[in-house]
mmCIF file of C-alpha atoms in Angstrom:
data_model
loop_
_atom_site.group_PDB
_atom_site.id
_atom_site.type_symbol
_atom_site.label_atom_id
_atom_site.label_comp_id
_atom_site.label_asym_id
_atom_site.label_seq_id
_atom_site.Cartn_x
_atom_site.Cartn_y
_atom_site.Cartn_z
ATOM 1 C CA UNK A 1423 23.521 -4.624 39.568
ATOM 2 C CA UNK A 1424 26.903 -6.290 38.992
ATOM 3 C CA UNK A 1425 29.416 -7.472 41.588
ATOM 4 C CA UNK A 1426 32.431 -7.102 39.304
ATOM 5 C CA UNK A 1427 33.455 -6.120 35.775
ATOM 6 C CA UNK A 1428 33.084 -9.669 34.458
ATOM 7 C CA UNK A 1429 29.452 -9.887 35.531
ATOM 8 C CA UNK A 1430 28.777 -6.478 33.988
ATOM 9 C CA UNK A 1431 30.302 -7.569 30.662
ATOM 10 C CA UNK A 1432 28.159 -10.701 30.685
ATOM 11 C CA UNK A 1433 25.023 -8.605 31.185
ATOM 12 C CA UNK A 1434 26.020 -6.405 28.254
ATOM 13 C CA UNK A 1435 26.844 -9.427 26.089
ATOM 14 C CA UNK A 1436 23.495 -11.070 26.867
ATOM 15 C CA UNK A 1437 21.680 -7.792 26.075
ATOM 16 C CA UNK A 1438 19.614 -7.690 29.223
ATOM 17 C CA UNK A 1439 16.887 -4.985 29.259
ATOM 18 C CA UNK A 1440 18.384 -3.280 32.316
ATOM 19 C CA UNK A 1441 21.525 -2.480 30.296
ATOM 20 C CA UNK A 1442 19.491 -0.541 27.722
ATOM 21 C CA UNK A 1443 17.747 1.456 30.454
ATOM 22 C CA UNK A 1444 21.058 2.314 32.134
ATOM 23 C CA UNK A 1445 22.577 3.457 28.834
ATOM 24 C CA UNK A 1446 19.606 5.695 28.126
ATOM 25 C CA UNK A 1447 19.883 7.251 31.583
ATOM 26 C CA UNK A 1448 23.637 7.783 31.302
ATOM 27 C CA UNK A 1449 23.481 9.315 27.809
ATOM 28 C CA UNK A 1450 20.553 11.609 28.586
ATOM 29 C CA UNK A 1451 21.753 15.124 27.791
ATOM 30 C CA UNK A 1452 25.366 13.992 27.322
ATOM 31 C CA UNK A 1453 26.921 14.872 23.919
ATOM 32 C CA UNK A 1454 29.426 12.728 22.052
ATOM 33 C CA UNK A 1455 32.049 13.667 19.465
ATOM 34 C CA UNK A 1456 32.346 11.931 16.101
ATOM 35 C CA UNK A 1457 35.660 12.169 14.269
ATOM 36 C CA UNK A 1458 36.317 10.831 10.793
ATOM 37 C CA UNK A 1459 39.999 10.476 10.030
ATOM 38 C CA UNK A 1460 41.788 12.206 8.493
ATOM 39 C CA UNK A 1461 40.561 15.436 10.057
ATOM 40 C CA UNK A 1462 41.304 17.845 7.216
ATOM 41 C CA UNK A 1463 39.153 20.754 8.408
ATOM 42 C CA UNK A 1464 37.078 21.859 11.373
ATOM 43 C CA UNK A 1465 33.953 19.969 10.338
ATOM 44 C CA UNK A 1466 35.835 16.665 10.482
ATOM 45 C CA UNK A 1467 34.882 16.415 14.161
ATOM 46 C CA UNK A 1468 31.421 17.431 15.358
ATOM 47 C CA UNK A 1469 29.272 16.942 18.439
ATOM 48 C CA UNK A 1470 25.914 15.164 18.521
ATOM 49 C CA UNK A 1471 23.242 14.146 20.974
ATOM 50 C CA UNK A 1472 23.268 10.326 20.674
ATOM 51 C CA UNK A 1473 20.199 8.172 20.190
ATOM 52 C CA UNK A 1474 20.549 4.513 21.128
ATOM 53 C CA UNK A 1475 19.707 2.089 18.314
ATOM 54 C CA UNK A 1476 20.107 -1.636 17.844
ATOM 55 C CA UNK A 1477 23.095 -3.008 15.986
ATOM 56 C CA UNK A 1478 26.774 -2.126 15.877
ATOM 57 C CA UNK A 1479 26.703 0.514 13.129
ATOM 58 C CA UNK A 1480 26.617 4.280 13.677
ATOM 59 C CA UNK A 1481 23.565 5.839 12.021
ATOM 60 C CA UNK A 1482 24.596 9.248 10.705
ATOM 61 C CA UNK A 1483 22.194 11.937 9.558
ATOM 62 C CA UNK A 1484 22.527 12.583 5.802
ATOM 63 C CA UNK A 1485 22.793 16.366 6.217
ATOM 64 C CA UNK A 1486 26.109 16.123 8.088
ATOM 65 C CA UNK A 1487 27.740 13.723 5.634
ATOM 66 C CA UNK A 1488 29.140 16.533 3.482
ATOM 67 C CA UNK A 1489 30.978 18.062 6.429
ATOM 68 C CA UNK A 1490 32.546 14.712 7.268
ATOM 69 C CA UNK A 1491 33.100 13.922 3.572
ATOM 70 C CA UNK A 1492 31.418 10.587 4.277
ATOM 71 C CA UNK A 1493 30.382 8.451 1.316
ATOM 72 C CA UNK A 1494 29.261 5.243 3.105
ATOM 73 C CA UNK A 1495 31.879 2.978 1.544
ATOM 74 C CA UNK A 1496 33.084 1.501 4.816
ATOM 75 C CA UNK A 1497 34.272 4.685 6.510
ATOM 76 C CA UNK A 1498 35.209 4.329 10.159
ATOM 77 C CA UNK A 1499 34.480 7.014 12.733
ATOM 78 C CA UNK A 1500 35.844 7.396 16.230
ATOM 79 C CA UNK A 1501 33.467 8.199 19.086
ATOM 80 C CA UNK A 1502 34.759 10.411 21.901
ATOM 81 C CA UNK A 1503 32.880 11.158 25.120
ATOM 82 C CA UNK A 1504 33.666 14.532 26.755
ATOM 83 C CA UNK A 1505 33.912 14.004 30.502
ATOM 84 C CA UNK A 1506 34.594 17.376 32.117
ATOM 85 C CA UNK A 1507 32.017 20.137 32.261
ATOM 86 C CA UNK A 1508 34.295 22.411 30.242
ATOM 87 C CA UNK A 1509 34.559 19.855 27.445
ATOM 88 C CA UNK A 1510 30.793 19.319 27.411
ATOM 89 C CA UNK A 1511 30.174 23.072 27.286
ATOM 90 C CA UNK A 1512 32.625 23.466 24.404
ATOM 91 C CA UNK A 1513 30.931 20.632 22.536
ATOM 92 C CA UNK A 1514 27.497 22.200 22.975
ATOM 93 C CA UNK A 1515 28.470 25.773 22.155
ATOM 94 C CA UNK A 1516 31.008 25.265 19.367
ATOM 95 C CA UNK A 1517 30.934 21.746 17.981
ATOM 96 C CA UNK A 1518 27.266 20.764 17.721
ATOM 97 C CA UNK A 1519 26.182 20.041 14.161
ATOM 98 C CA UNK A 1520 23.520 22.762 14.136
ATOM 99 C CA UNK A 1521 26.250 25.288 15.000
ATOM 100 C CA UNK A 1522 28.232 24.370 11.870
ATOM 101 C CA UNK A 1523 25.819 24.966 9.012
ATOM 102 C CA UNK A 1524 28.230 27.053 6.911
ATOM 103 C CA UNK A 1525 31.468 26.029 5.290
ATOM 104 C CA UNK A 1526 34.433 27.551 7.195
ATOM 105 C CA UNK A 1527 36.330 27.935 3.902
ATOM 106 C CA UNK A 1528 33.901 29.806 1.625
ATOM 107 C CA UNK A 1529 30.908 30.514 3.867
ATOM 108 C CA UNK A 1530 28.333 28.666 1.734
ATOM 109 C CA UNK A 1531 25.690 26.437 3.358
ATOM 110 C CA UNK A 1532 27.055 22.953 3.834
ATOM 111 C CA UNK A 1533 23.976 21.218 5.281
ATOM 112 C CA UNK A 1534 21.820 21.245 2.151
ATOM 113 C CA UNK A 1535 19.638 18.519 0.622
ATOM 114 C CA UNK A 1536 21.458 16.318 -1.857
ATOM 115 C CA UNK A 1537 20.095 14.741 -5.009
ATOM 116 C CA UNK A 1538 19.266 11.519 -3.153
ATOM 117 C CA UNK A 1539 17.139 13.403 -0.619
ATOM 118 C CA UNK A 1540 15.269 15.309 -3.309
ATOM 119 C CA UNK A 1541 14.579 12.122 -5.249
ATOM 120 C CA UNK A 1542 13.347 10.439 -2.081
ATOM 121 C CA UNK A 1543 10.980 13.305 -1.320
ATOM 122 C CA UNK A 1544 9.683 13.164 -4.878
ATOM 123 C CA UNK A 1545 9.000 9.430 -4.634
ATOM 124 C CA UNK A 1546 7.213 9.853 -1.295
ATOM 125 C CA UNK A 1547 4.961 12.652 -2.516
ATOM 126 C CA UNK A 1548 4.338 11.623 -6.130
ATOM 127 C CA UNK A 1549 1.177 9.679 -5.378
ATOM 128 C CA UNK A 1550 -2.252 10.089 -6.906
ATOM 129 C CA UNK A 1551 -3.438 13.495 -5.657
ATOM 130 C CA UNK A 1552 -5.879 14.364 -8.440
ATOM 131 C CA UNK A 1553 -8.936 14.117 -6.206
ATOM 132 C CA UNK A 1554 -11.892 11.782 -6.201
ATOM 133 C CA UNK A 1555 -13.539 13.216 -9.308
ATOM 134 C CA UNK A 1556 -11.382 11.036 -11.562
ATOM 135 C CA UNK A 1557 -12.605 7.803 -9.937
ATOM 136 C CA UNK A 1558 -15.609 5.935 -11.258
ATOM 137 C CA UNK A 1559 -16.465 4.142 -8.011
ATOM 138 C CA UNK A 1560 -17.926 5.590 -4.845
ATOM 139 C CA UNK A 1561 -14.987 6.943 -2.807
ATOM 140 C CA UNK A 1562 -16.923 6.740 0.468
ATOM 141 C CA UNK A 1563 -17.465 2.977 0.171
ATOM 142 C CA UNK A 1564 -16.341 1.522 3.505
ATOM 143 C CA UNK A 1565 -16.273 -2.083 2.367
ATOM 144 C CA UNK A 1566 -12.955 -3.854 2.135
ATOM 145 C CA UNK A 1567 -11.118 -2.774 -0.957
ATOM 146 C CA UNK A 1568 -10.725 -5.426 -3.613
ATOM 147 C CA UNK A 1569 -7.640 -6.419 -5.543
ATOM 148 C CA UNK A 1570 -7.316 -7.869 -8.988
ATOM 149 C CA UNK A 1571 -4.330 -9.668 -10.381
ATOM 150 C CA UNK A 1572 -2.738 -8.242 -13.493
ATOM 151 C CA UNK A 1573 -0.717 -10.032 -16.148
ATOM 152 C CA UNK A 1574 2.621 -9.382 -14.419
ATOM 153 C CA UNK A 1575 1.438 -11.097 -11.189
ATOM 154 C CA UNK A 1576 1.123 -7.765 -9.391
ATOM 155 C CA UNK A 1577 -1.995 -6.714 -7.561
ATOM 156 C CA UNK A 1578 -3.848 -3.622 -8.704
ATOM 157 C CA UNK A 1579 -5.988 -1.960 -6.068
ATOM 158 C CA UNK A 1580 -9.449 -0.842 -7.126
ATOM 159 C CA UNK A 1581 -10.793 0.477 -3.796
ATOM 160 C CA UNK A 1582 -9.519 3.188 -1.507
ATOM 161 C CA UNK A 1583 -9.337 1.759 2.034
ATOM 162 C CA UNK A 1584 -10.147 3.602 5.251
ATOM 163 C CA UNK A 1585 -7.685 3.669 8.169
ATOM 164 C CA UNK A 1586 -8.166 4.925 11.713
ATOM 165 C CA UNK A 1587 -4.536 5.976 12.192
ATOM 166 C CA UNK A 1588 -1.232 6.172 10.382
ATOM 167 C CA UNK A 1589 0.124 3.022 12.045
ATOM 168 C CA UNK A 1590 -2.558 0.876 10.405
ATOM 169 C CA UNK A 1591 -1.848 2.439 7.016
ATOM 170 C CA UNK A 1592 1.907 1.856 7.246
ATOM 171 C CA UNK A 1593 1.253 -1.678 8.523
ATOM 172 C CA UNK A 1594 -0.899 -2.383 5.474
ATOM 173 C CA UNK A 1595 1.894 -1.091 3.244
ATOM 174 C CA UNK A 1596 4.460 -3.340 4.921
ATOM 175 C CA UNK A 1597 2.121 -6.287 4.413
ATOM 176 C CA UNK A 1598 1.964 -5.318 0.710
ATOM 177 C CA UNK A 1599 -1.769 -4.755 0.847
ATOM 178 C CA UNK A 1600 -1.367 -1.266 -0.610
ATOM 179 C CA UNK A 1601 1.323 0.523 -2.577
ATOM 180 C CA UNK A 1602 3.370 3.552 -1.582
ATOM 181 C CA UNK A 1603 1.331 5.829 -3.849
ATOM 182 C CA UNK A 1604 -2.055 4.150 -3.371
ATOM 183 C CA UNK A 1605 -4.753 6.667 -2.403
ATOM 184 C CA UNK A 1606 -6.396 5.985 0.949
ATOM 185 C CA UNK A 1607 -8.608 7.657 3.529
ATOM 186 C CA UNK A 1608 -7.023 8.468 6.884
ATOM 187 C CA UNK A 1609 -8.981 9.574 9.929
ATOM 188 C CA UNK A 1610 -7.864 13.062 10.904
ATOM 189 C CA UNK A 1611 -8.167 14.748 14.332
ATOM 190 C CA UNK A 1612 -11.124 17.069 14.538
ATOM 191 C CA UNK A 1613 -9.093 19.777 16.286
ATOM 192 C CA UNK A 1614 -6.702 20.083 13.311
ATOM 193 C CA UNK A 1615 -7.950 22.216 10.475
ATOM 194 C CA UNK A 1616 -8.014 20.966 6.900
ATOM 195 C CA UNK A 1617 -7.198 23.639 4.316
ATOM 196 C CA UNK A 1618 -9.014 23.205 1.009
ATOM 197 C CA UNK A 1619 -9.982 25.410 -1.908
ATOM 198 C CA UNK A 1620 -13.476 23.946 -2.272
ATOM 199 C CA UNK A 1621 -16.106 24.992 0.260
ATOM 200 C CA UNK A 1622 -19.091 23.165 -1.249
ATOM 201 C CA UNK A 1623 -19.058 19.341 -1.150
ATOM 202 C CA UNK A 1624 -18.946 17.448 -4.413
ATOM 203 C CA UNK A 1625 -21.420 14.828 -3.237
ATOM 204 C CA UNK A 1626 -23.488 14.061 -0.152
ATOM 205 C CA UNK A 1627 -24.385 10.459 0.687
ATOM 206 C CA UNK A 1628 -27.003 9.532 3.275
ATOM 207 C CA UNK A 1629 -27.366 6.334 5.283
ATOM 208 C CA UNK A 1630 -30.506 4.811 6.763
ATOM 209 C CA UNK A 1631 -29.582 5.765 10.347
ATOM 210 C CA UNK A 1632 -29.339 9.457 9.496
ATOM 211 C CA UNK A 1633 -25.564 9.604 9.173
ATOM 212 C CA UNK A 1634 -24.408 11.321 6.002
ATOM 213 C CA UNK A 1635 -21.112 11.961 4.274
ATOM 214 C CA UNK A 1636 -20.009 15.263 2.783
ATOM 215 C CA UNK A 1637 -17.410 14.403 0.146
ATOM 216 C CA UNK A 1638 -14.906 17.031 -0.965
ATOM 217 C CA UNK A 1639 -11.946 16.837 -3.301
ATOM 218 C CA UNK A 1640 -9.377 15.585 -0.805
ATOM 219 C CA UNK A 1641 -11.347 14.929 2.370
ATOM 220 C CA UNK A 1642 -14.764 13.871 3.608
ATOM 221 C CA UNK A 1643 -16.767 14.676 6.727
ATOM 222 C CA UNK A 1644 -19.031 12.210 8.526
ATOM 223 C CA UNK A 1645 -21.923 13.954 10.281
ATOM 224 C CA UNK A 1646 -24.752 12.756 12.487
ATOM 225 C CA UNK A 1647 -28.464 13.390 12.071
ATOM 226 C CA UNK A 1648 -28.001 16.460 14.301
ATOM 227 C CA UNK A 1649 -25.338 17.801 11.906
ATOM 228 C CA UNK A 1650 -22.564 17.138 14.405
ATOM 229 C CA UNK A 1651 -19.177 16.213 12.963
ATOM 230 C CA UNK A 1652 -18.374 12.622 13.933
ATOM 231 C CA UNK A 1653 -15.289 11.858 11.877
ATOM 232 C CA UNK A 1654 -13.002 13.576 9.412
ATOM 233 C CA UNK A 1655 -11.055 11.668 6.774
ATOM 234 C CA UNK A 1656 -8.402 13.036 4.449
ATOM 235 C CA UNK A 1657 -7.407 11.483 1.142
ATOM 236 C CA UNK A 1658 -3.674 10.841 1.138
ATOM 237 C CA UNK A 1659 -1.012 8.204 0.453
ATOM 238 C CA UNK A 1660 1.446 6.188 2.522
ATOM 239 C CA UNK A 1661 4.281 8.361 1.217
ATOM 240 C CA UNK A 1662 2.644 11.548 2.477
ATOM 241 C CA UNK A 1663 1.944 9.864 5.818
ATOM 242 C CA UNK A 1664 5.592 8.821 6.200
ATOM 243 C CA UNK A 1665 6.818 12.326 5.384
ATOM 244 C CA UNK A 1666 4.333 13.890 7.810
ATOM 245 C CA UNK A 1667 5.422 11.548 10.615
ATOM 246 C CA UNK A 1668 9.088 12.382 10.056
ATOM 247 C CA UNK A 1669 8.354 16.112 10.186
ATOM 248 C CA UNK A 1670 6.230 15.665 13.304
ATOM 249 C CA UNK A 1671 8.955 13.670 15.080
ATOM 250 C CA UNK A 1672 11.560 16.281 14.118
ATOM 251 C CA UNK A 1673 9.423 19.095 15.526
ATOM 252 C CA UNK A 1674 8.785 17.160 18.723
ATOM 253 C CA UNK A 1675 12.485 16.393 19.096
ATOM 254 C CA UNK A 1676 13.400 20.034 18.553
ATOM 255 C CA UNK A 1677 10.801 21.144 21.116
ATOM 256 C CA UNK A 1678 12.111 18.588 23.608
ATOM 257 C CA UNK A 1679 15.688 19.764 23.050
ATOM 258 C CA UNK A 1680 14.673 23.402 23.538
ATOM 259 C CA UNK A 1681 12.768 22.609 26.727
ATOM 260 C CA UNK A 1682 15.714 20.573 28.017
ATOM 261 C CA UNK A 1683 18.125 23.401 27.237
ATOM 262 C CA UNK A 1684 16.037 25.955 29.090
#
């Protein structure tokens, strides 16, 4: 790929796609050590499985900041790469962050949610979850939701839109078409069960082609004339969708790490 070191540096400087692929292959399953000076206790240096991101800044997980005593005011961290098999084994068995969940001084949990995390979770999940009974309009209306302009030049949303997947919903939020706590209807996989306290639908709406909608408090079911379930929509918000995606990615990453370790 490169005849000499100078050509290789030029490829890295120009950010060619092949460089990214090579880095991902080299770092696959290879831990790195992060050290924040001064190293006052054992948790000042920990091992991590790196994830390549764009930019020149190190993205650190918030749960390990307390061990490093990091406060994001311009702290610098050194990155060390263990080369020998013995060093890699020591990093995996003794220095990985999930192996250092307790404080070595007093034994209390050190990887606990901080006030910022709790406030963020509250903001994500504090949307309108009172159900459709409080709304005066038909919640199953599939027409494009309308917006009206208020006195403070902000748009108030009077319809609950339907989305086929979470990517469309988050895209609409980034385009400022909906708010973080705006209620919406998201298509849900039929093989995933929806847990609800109400067994009898609140309303049933019929269309001319025989399709009808069974509307519950927080979800609705679209059925055919043969009473077959066609679609399932849940009533949620962009904040709940974002939290669900983060949890899903964390579970998938943990499963991948376990399968790689075995």
